[in-house]
Coordinates of C-alpha atoms and ligand atoms in Angstrom, one line a residue:
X1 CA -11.7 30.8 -4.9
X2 CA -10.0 27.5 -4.3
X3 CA -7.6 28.3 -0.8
X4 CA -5.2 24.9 -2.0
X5 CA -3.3 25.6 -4.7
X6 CA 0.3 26.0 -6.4
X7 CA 2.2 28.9 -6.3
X8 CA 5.8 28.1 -7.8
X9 CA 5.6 24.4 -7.9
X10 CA 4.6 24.4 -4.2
X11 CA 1.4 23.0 -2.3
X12 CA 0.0 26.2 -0.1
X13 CA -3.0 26.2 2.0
X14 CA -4.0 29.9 1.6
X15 CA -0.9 31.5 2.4
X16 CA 1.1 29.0 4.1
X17 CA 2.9 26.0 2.4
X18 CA 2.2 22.8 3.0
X19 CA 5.6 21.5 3.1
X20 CA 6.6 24.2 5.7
X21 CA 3.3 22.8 8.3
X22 CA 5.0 19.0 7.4
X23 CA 8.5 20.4 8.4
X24 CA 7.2 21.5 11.8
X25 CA 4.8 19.3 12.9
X26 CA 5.4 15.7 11.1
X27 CA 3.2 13.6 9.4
X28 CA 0.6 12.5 8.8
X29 CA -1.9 15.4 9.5
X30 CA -5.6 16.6 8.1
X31 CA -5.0 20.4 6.9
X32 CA -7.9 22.7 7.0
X33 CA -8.3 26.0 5.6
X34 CA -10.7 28.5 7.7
X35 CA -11.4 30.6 4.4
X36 CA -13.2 27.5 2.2
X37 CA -14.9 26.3 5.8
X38 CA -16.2 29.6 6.7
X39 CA -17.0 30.0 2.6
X40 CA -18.9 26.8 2.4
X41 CA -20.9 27.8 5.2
X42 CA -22.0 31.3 3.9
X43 CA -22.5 29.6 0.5
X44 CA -24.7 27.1 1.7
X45 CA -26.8 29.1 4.3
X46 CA -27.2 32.2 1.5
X47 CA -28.4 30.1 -0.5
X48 CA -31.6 29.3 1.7
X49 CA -31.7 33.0 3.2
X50 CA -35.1 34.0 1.2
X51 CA -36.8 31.3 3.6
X52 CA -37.5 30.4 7.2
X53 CA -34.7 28.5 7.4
X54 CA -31.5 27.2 9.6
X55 CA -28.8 25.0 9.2
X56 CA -27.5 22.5 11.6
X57 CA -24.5 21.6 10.4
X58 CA -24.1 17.9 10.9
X59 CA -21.0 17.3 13.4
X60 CA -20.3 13.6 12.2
X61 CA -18.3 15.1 9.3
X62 CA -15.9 17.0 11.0
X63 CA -16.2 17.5 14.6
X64 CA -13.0 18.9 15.8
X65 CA -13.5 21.5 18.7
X66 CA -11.9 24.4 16.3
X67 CA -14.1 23.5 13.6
X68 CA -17.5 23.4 15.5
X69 CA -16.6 26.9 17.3
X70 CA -16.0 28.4 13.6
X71 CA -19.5 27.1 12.7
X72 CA -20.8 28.2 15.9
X73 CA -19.3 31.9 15.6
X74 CA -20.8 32.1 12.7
X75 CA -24.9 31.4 14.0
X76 CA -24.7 28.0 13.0
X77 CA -26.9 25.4 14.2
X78 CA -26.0 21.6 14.7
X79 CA -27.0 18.5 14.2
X80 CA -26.2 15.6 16.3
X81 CA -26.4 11.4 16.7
X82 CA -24.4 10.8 19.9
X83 CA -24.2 12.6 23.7
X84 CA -20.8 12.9 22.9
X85 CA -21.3 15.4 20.2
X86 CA -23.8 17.5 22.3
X87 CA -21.2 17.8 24.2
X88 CA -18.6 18.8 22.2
X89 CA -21.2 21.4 20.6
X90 CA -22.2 23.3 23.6
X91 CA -18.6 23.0 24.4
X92 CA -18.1 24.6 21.2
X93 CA -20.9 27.1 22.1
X94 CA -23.5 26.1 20.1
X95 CA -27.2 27.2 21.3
X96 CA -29.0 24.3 22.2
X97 CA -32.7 25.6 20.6
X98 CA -30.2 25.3 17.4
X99 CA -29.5 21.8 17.8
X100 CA -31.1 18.3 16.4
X101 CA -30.7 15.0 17.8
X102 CA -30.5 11.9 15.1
X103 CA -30.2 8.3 15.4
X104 CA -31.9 5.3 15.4
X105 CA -30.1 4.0 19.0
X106 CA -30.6 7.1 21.3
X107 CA -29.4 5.8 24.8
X108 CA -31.3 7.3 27.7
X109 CA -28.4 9.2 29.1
X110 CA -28.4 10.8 26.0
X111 CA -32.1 11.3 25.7
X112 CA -31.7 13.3 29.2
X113 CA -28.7 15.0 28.3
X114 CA -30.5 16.3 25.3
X115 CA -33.3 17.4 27.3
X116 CA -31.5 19.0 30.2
X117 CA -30.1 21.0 27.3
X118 CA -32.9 22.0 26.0
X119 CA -32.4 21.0 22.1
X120 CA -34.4 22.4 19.2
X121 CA -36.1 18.9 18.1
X122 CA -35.3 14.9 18.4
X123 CA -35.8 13.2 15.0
X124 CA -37.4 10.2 16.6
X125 CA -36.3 7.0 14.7
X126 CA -39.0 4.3 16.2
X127 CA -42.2 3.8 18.4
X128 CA -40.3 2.5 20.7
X129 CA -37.8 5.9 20.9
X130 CA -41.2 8.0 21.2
X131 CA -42.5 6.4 24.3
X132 CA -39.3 6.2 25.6
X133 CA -38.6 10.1 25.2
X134 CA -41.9 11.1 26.3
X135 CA -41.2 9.2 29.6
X136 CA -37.8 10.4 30.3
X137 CA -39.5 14.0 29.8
X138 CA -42.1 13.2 32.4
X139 CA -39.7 12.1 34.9
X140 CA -38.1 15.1 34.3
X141 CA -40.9 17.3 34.3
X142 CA -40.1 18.9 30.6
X143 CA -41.8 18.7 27.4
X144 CA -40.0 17.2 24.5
X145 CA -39.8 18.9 20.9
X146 CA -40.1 16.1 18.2
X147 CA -39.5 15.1 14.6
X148 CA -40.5 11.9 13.3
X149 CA -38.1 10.5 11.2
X150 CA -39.6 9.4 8.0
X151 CA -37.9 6.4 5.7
X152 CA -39.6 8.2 2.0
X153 CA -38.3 4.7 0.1
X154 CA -36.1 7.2 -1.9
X155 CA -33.3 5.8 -3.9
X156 CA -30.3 8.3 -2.8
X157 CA -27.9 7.1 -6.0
X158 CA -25.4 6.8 -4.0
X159 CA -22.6 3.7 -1.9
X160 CA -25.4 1.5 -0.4
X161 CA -22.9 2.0 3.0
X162 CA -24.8 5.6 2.9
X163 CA -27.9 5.8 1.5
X164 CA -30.5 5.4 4.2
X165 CA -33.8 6.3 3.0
X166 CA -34.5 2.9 1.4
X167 CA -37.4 0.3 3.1
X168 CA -34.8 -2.0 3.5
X169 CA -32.3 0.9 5.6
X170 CA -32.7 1.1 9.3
X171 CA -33.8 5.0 9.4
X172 CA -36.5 6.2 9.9
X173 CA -40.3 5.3 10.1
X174 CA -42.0 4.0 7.1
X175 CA -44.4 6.9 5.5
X176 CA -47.4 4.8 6.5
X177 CA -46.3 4.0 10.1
X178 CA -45.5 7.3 10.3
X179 CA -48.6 9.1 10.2
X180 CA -49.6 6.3 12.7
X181 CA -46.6 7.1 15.1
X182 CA -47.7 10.9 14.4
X183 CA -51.6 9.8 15.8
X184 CA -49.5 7.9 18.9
X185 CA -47.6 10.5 19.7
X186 CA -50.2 13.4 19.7
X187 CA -51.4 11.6 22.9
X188 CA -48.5 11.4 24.2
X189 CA -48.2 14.4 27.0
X190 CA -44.9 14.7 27.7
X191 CA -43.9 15.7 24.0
X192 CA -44.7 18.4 21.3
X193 CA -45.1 17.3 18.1
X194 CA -42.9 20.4 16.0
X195 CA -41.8 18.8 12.8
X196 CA -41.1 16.1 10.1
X197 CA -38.0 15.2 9.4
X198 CA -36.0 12.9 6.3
X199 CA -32.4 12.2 5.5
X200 CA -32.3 9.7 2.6
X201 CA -27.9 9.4 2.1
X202 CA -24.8 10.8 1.5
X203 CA -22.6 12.1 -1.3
X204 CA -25.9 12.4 -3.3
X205 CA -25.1 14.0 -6.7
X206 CA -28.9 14.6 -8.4
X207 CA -31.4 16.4 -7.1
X208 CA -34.0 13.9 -8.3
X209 CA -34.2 12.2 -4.9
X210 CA -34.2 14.9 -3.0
X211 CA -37.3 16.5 -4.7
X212 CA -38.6 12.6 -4.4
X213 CA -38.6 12.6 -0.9
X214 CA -39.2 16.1 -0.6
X215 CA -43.0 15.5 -2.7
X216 CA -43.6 12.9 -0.4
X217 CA -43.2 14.9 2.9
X218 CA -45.1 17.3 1.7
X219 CA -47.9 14.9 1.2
X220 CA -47.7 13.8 4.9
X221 CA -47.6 17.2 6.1
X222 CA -50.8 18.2 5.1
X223 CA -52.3 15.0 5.9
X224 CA -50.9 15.6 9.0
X225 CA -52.5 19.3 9.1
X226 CA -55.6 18.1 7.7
X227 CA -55.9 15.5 10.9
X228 CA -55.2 18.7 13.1
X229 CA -51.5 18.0 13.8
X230 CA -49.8 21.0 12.6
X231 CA -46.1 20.6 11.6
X232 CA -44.0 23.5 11.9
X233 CA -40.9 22.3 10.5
X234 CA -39.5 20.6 8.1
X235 CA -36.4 19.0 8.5
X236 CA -34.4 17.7 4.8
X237 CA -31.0 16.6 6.5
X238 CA -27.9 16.7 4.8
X239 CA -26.6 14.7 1.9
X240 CA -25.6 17.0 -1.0
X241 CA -23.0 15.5 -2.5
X242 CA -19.2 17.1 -3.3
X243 CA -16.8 16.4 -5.9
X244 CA -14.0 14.1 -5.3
X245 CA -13.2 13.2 -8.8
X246 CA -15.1 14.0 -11.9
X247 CA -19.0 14.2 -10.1
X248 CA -21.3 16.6 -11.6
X249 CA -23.4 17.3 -8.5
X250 CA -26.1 20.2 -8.1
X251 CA -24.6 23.4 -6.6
X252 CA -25.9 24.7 -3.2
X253 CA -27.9 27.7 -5.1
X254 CA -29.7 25.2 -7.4
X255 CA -30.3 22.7 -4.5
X256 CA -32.0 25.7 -2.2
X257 CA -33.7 27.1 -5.2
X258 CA -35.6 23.1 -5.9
X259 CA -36.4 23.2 -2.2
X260 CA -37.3 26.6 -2.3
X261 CA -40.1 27.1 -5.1
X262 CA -41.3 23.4 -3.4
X263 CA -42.5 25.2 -0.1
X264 CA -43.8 27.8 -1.5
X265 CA -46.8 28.8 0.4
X266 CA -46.3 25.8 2.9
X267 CA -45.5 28.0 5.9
X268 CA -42.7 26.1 7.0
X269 CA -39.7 26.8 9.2
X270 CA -36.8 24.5 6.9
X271 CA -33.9 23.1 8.6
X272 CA -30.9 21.6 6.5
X273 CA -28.2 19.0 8.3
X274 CA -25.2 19.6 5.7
X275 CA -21.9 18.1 7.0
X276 CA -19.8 16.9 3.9
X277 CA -20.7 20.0 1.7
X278 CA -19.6 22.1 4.0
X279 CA -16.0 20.6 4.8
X280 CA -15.4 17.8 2.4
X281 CA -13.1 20.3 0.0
X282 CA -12.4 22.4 2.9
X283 CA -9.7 19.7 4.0
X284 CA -6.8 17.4 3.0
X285 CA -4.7 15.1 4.3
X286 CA -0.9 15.2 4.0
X287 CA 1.2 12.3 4.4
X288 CA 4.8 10.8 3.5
X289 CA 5.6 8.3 0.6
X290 CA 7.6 6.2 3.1
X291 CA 8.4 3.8 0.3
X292 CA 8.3 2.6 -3.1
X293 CA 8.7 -0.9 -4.4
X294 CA 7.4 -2.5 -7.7
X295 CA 6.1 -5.9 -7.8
X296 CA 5.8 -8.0 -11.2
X297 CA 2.2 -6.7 -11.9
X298 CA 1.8 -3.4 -10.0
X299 CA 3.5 -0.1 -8.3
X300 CA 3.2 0.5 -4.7
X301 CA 3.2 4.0 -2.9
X302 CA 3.7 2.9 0.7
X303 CA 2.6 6.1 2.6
X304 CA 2.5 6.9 6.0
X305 CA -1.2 7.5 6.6
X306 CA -3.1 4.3 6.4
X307 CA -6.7 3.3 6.7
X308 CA -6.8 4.2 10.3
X309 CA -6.3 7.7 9.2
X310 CA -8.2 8.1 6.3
X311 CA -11.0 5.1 6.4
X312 CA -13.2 5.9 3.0
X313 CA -11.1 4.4 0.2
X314 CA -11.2 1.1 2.2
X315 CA -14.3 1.2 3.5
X316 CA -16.2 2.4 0.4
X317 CA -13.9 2.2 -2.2
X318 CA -14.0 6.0 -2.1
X319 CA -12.0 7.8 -4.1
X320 CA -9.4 10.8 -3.2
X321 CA -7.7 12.5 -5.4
X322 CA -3.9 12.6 -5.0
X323 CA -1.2 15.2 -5.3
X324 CA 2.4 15.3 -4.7
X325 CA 3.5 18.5 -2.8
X326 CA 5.9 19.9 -4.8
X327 CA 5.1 19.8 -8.6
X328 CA 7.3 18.8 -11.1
X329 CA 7.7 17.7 -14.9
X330 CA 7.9 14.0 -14.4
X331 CA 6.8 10.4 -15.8
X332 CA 3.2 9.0 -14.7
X333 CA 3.0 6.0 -13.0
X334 CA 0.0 3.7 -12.3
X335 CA 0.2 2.6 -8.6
X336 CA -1.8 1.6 -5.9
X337 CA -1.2 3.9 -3.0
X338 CA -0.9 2.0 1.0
X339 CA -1.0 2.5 4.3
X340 CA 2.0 0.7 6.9
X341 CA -1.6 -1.8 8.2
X342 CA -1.6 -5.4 7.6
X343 CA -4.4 -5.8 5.6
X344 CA -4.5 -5.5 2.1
X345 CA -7.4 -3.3 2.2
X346 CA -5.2 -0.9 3.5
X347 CA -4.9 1.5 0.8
X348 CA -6.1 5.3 0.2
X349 CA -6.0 4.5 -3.6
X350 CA -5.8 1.9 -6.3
X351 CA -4.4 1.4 -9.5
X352 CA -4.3 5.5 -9.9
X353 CA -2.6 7.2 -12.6
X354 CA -0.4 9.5 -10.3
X355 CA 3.3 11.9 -11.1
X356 CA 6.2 9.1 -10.3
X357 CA 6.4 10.4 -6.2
X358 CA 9.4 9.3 -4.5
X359 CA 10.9 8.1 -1.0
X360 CA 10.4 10.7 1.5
X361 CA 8.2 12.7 -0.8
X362 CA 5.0 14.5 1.0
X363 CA 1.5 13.5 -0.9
X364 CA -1.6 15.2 -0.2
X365 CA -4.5 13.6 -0.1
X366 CA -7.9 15.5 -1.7
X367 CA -11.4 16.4 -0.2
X368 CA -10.5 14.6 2.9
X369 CA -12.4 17.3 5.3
X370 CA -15.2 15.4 6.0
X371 CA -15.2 11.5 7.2
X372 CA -11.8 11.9 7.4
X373 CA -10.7 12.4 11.2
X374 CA -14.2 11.5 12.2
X375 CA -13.5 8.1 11.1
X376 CA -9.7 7.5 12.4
X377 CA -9.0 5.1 14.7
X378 CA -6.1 3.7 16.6
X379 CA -5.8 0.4 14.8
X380 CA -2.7 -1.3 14.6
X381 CA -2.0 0.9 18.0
X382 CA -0.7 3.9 15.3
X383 CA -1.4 7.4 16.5
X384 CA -4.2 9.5 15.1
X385 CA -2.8 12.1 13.2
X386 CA -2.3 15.8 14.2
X387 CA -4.9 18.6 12.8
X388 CA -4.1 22.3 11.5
X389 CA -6.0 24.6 10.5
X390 CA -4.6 27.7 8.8
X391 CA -6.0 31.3 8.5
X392 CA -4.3 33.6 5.8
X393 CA -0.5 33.4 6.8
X394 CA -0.6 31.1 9.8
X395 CA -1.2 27.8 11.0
X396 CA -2.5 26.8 14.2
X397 CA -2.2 23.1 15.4
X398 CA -5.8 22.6 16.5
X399 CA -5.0 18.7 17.9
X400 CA -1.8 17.7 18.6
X401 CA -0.5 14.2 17.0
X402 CA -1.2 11.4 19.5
X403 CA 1.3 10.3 21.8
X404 CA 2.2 6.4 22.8
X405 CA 1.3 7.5 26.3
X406 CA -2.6 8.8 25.0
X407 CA -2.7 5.5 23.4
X408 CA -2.9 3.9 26.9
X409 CA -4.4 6.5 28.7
X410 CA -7.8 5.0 30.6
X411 CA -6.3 1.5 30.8
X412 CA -5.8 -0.3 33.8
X413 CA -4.3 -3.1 34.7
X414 CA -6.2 -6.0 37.1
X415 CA -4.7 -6.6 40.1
X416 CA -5.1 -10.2 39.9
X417 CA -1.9 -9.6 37.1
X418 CA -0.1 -6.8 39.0
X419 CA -0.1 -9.2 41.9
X420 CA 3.1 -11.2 42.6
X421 CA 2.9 -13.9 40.2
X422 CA 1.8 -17.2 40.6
X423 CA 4.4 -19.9 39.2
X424 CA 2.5 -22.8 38.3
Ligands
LLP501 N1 -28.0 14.2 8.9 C1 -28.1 12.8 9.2 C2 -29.2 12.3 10.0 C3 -27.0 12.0 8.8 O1 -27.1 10.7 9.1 C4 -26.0 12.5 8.0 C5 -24.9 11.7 7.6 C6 -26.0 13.9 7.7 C7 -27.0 14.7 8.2 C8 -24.9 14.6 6.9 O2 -24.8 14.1 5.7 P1 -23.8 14.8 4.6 O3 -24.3 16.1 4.3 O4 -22.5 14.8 5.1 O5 -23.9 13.9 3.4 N2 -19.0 8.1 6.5 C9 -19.6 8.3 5.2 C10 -20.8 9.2 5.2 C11 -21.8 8.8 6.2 C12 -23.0 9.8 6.4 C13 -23.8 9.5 7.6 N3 -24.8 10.4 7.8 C14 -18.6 8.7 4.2 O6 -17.4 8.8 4.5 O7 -18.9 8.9 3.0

């Protein structure tokens, strides 16, 4: 069941309408609904119930405290690429022997962090990153659960910004230096060698590359065995794709079932890393047509979310559908739909065929769950936007809109300019 639709011309997430959330709290703001996030999740983790298996959801799509404690209520794991979101997920009370660690530029505060915690497994990125975690783990007197990484040279499909299992992508360890770094790391004391782990892109919409890489793990994990270093996990990451527009891509049952049959007989603990499947579609963004104007060869929608708020169309040309709030019989316009930045690649859509909005009009923006307030920023000094989620017949502000006196908060001034000035 689909928790944003019409009833009577009107924009509702599950029961509440959109136009009423607008009213009270301004725009623009990301709208969740707890029914599709909580939905996605059992989807996705039903699907892989008939195996070892756990998902760590991955926090760079959506880490908003309220979000990360819904996953976490529900037994989710997590997986992670900064201290930062360790911390907000054991904030959000997520058990650490259910979280992963990512990344090709761990810092060693974060390394330590991660072990103090306790985590599940690092997915080690590098040589380097292996002797470097093994140390910190002997200073610290622990022993280090690890993953390599390993770069399949998989062609994801997918916006060359987010595929990253490609020789030429910074992830990962190359499947032949890998089994190397596998040898390396066996010796190394301080760490215990638990899994093998991939992650070849984003908004991946076959399941050709995923069995692809999948084939060739399974190739290094019984060399591995066969050399006496016995993997215990396998680790697929995340990466199945949603649909924005008119994609096609493999449902979460058929995507388990490929993995699935694969294993068979591998005696494997799996872990999956989904993040956009989960909340991509769980999410929009609503924002104001502030203006309209027409130039000589095109319409503009000037709205009042820009790229700050909503970075994808800009950054990868992504698309989003759009919707105006209320519904009504009206002409189609072609129009490119911008932000109030001074850029011209400030837009959230281009040359879309879209229902005529007008000044003061609320849009919403589609699938914008994922990536979406991960990836704001204050550019331009503009305010991130505010965050609801809503739960059958309520709405809950989960972060307030920013203020002009957060935007300064942590700034100092010098005293060599608060000094009385010198006149020269
Ligand atoms: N695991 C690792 C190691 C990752 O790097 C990622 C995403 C995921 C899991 C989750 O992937 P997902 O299931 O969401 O596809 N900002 C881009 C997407 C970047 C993805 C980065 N890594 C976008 O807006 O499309």
């Amino acid at each position: 069941m689909h928790h944003f639709k019409y009833k009577e011309n009107e924009l509702h997430c599950e029961d509440v309408p959109v136009c009423k959330i607008a009213e009270e709290v301004g725009t623009p703001f990301y709208l969740y609904s707890h029914a599709t996030l909580a939905r996605h999740y059992h989807v996705f983790s039903n699907a892989f119930k008939e195996m070892d298996s756990l998902v760590c959801y991955s926090a760079k799509a959506n880490s908003s405290y309220a979000v990360l404690k819904l996953f976490a209520d529900l037994g989710s794991g997590l997986d992670i690429v900064s201290g930062g979101e360790l911390f907000r997920g054991l904030k959000a009370g997520f058990k650490p022997e259910k979280i992963v660690y990512s990344g090709v530029g761990k810092r060693i505060d974060e390394i330590d962090y991660a072990l103090e915690s306790g985590i599940l497994a690092f997915n080690v990125e590098s040589l380097e990153e292996l002797e470097v975690i093994n140390s910190r783990a002997a200073a610290m007197n622990k022993i280090a659960p690890v993953a390599i990484r390993v770069n399949p040279n998989v062609d994801p499909k997918t916006h060359p910004y987010i595929s990253t299992g490609l020789k030429k992508n910074k992830f990962g360890i190359e499947a032949d230096a890998a089994i190397e770094a596998y040898i390396i790391a066996q010796d190394l004391v301080n760490l215990d060698i638990t899994g093998i782990d991939c992650h070849i892109g984003s908004q991946i919409i076959q399941a050709q590359p995923f069995e692809d890489a999948l084939e060739s793990l399974k190739d290094m994990i019984l060399e591995l065995r066969g050399m006496g270093i016995n993997i215990r996990h396998l680790d697929m990451g995340g990466g199945l794709g949603i649909i924005y527009n008119e994609e096609t891509p493999p449902l979460p049952d058929e995507y388990a079932a490929g993995i699935i049959s694969s294993l068979k007989g591998m005696n494997l603990k799996l872990i999956l890393e989904p993040g956009r499947v989960i909340v991509g579609n769980a999410g929009i963004l609503v924002s104001k047509v502030l203006y309209r104007k027409s130039g000589e060869i095109k319409d503009f929608v000037i709205a009042d979310a820009g790229m700050n708020d909503l970075a994808r169309p800009s950054m990868y040309g992504a698309y989003h559908g759009v919707q105006p709030v209320v519904s009504s019989d009206r002409r189609t316009i072609v129009a490119d739909i911008v932000g109030p930045i001074c850029e011209s690649g400030d837009f959230l859509a281009t040359d879309r065929k879209m229902p005529d909005v007008k000044q003061g009009e609320l849009i919403a923006l589609m699938s914008a769950g994922a990536y979406g307030y991960t990836m704001a920023s204050n550019y331009c000094s503009r305010l991130k936007p505010a965050e609801i989620m809503v739960k059958g017949n309520q709405f809950h502000v989960i972060r307030k809109r920013q203020s002009y006196d957060d935007l300064v908060a942590g700034e100092s001034i010098p005293s060599f300019l608060t000094d009385p000035p010198r006149h020269l």
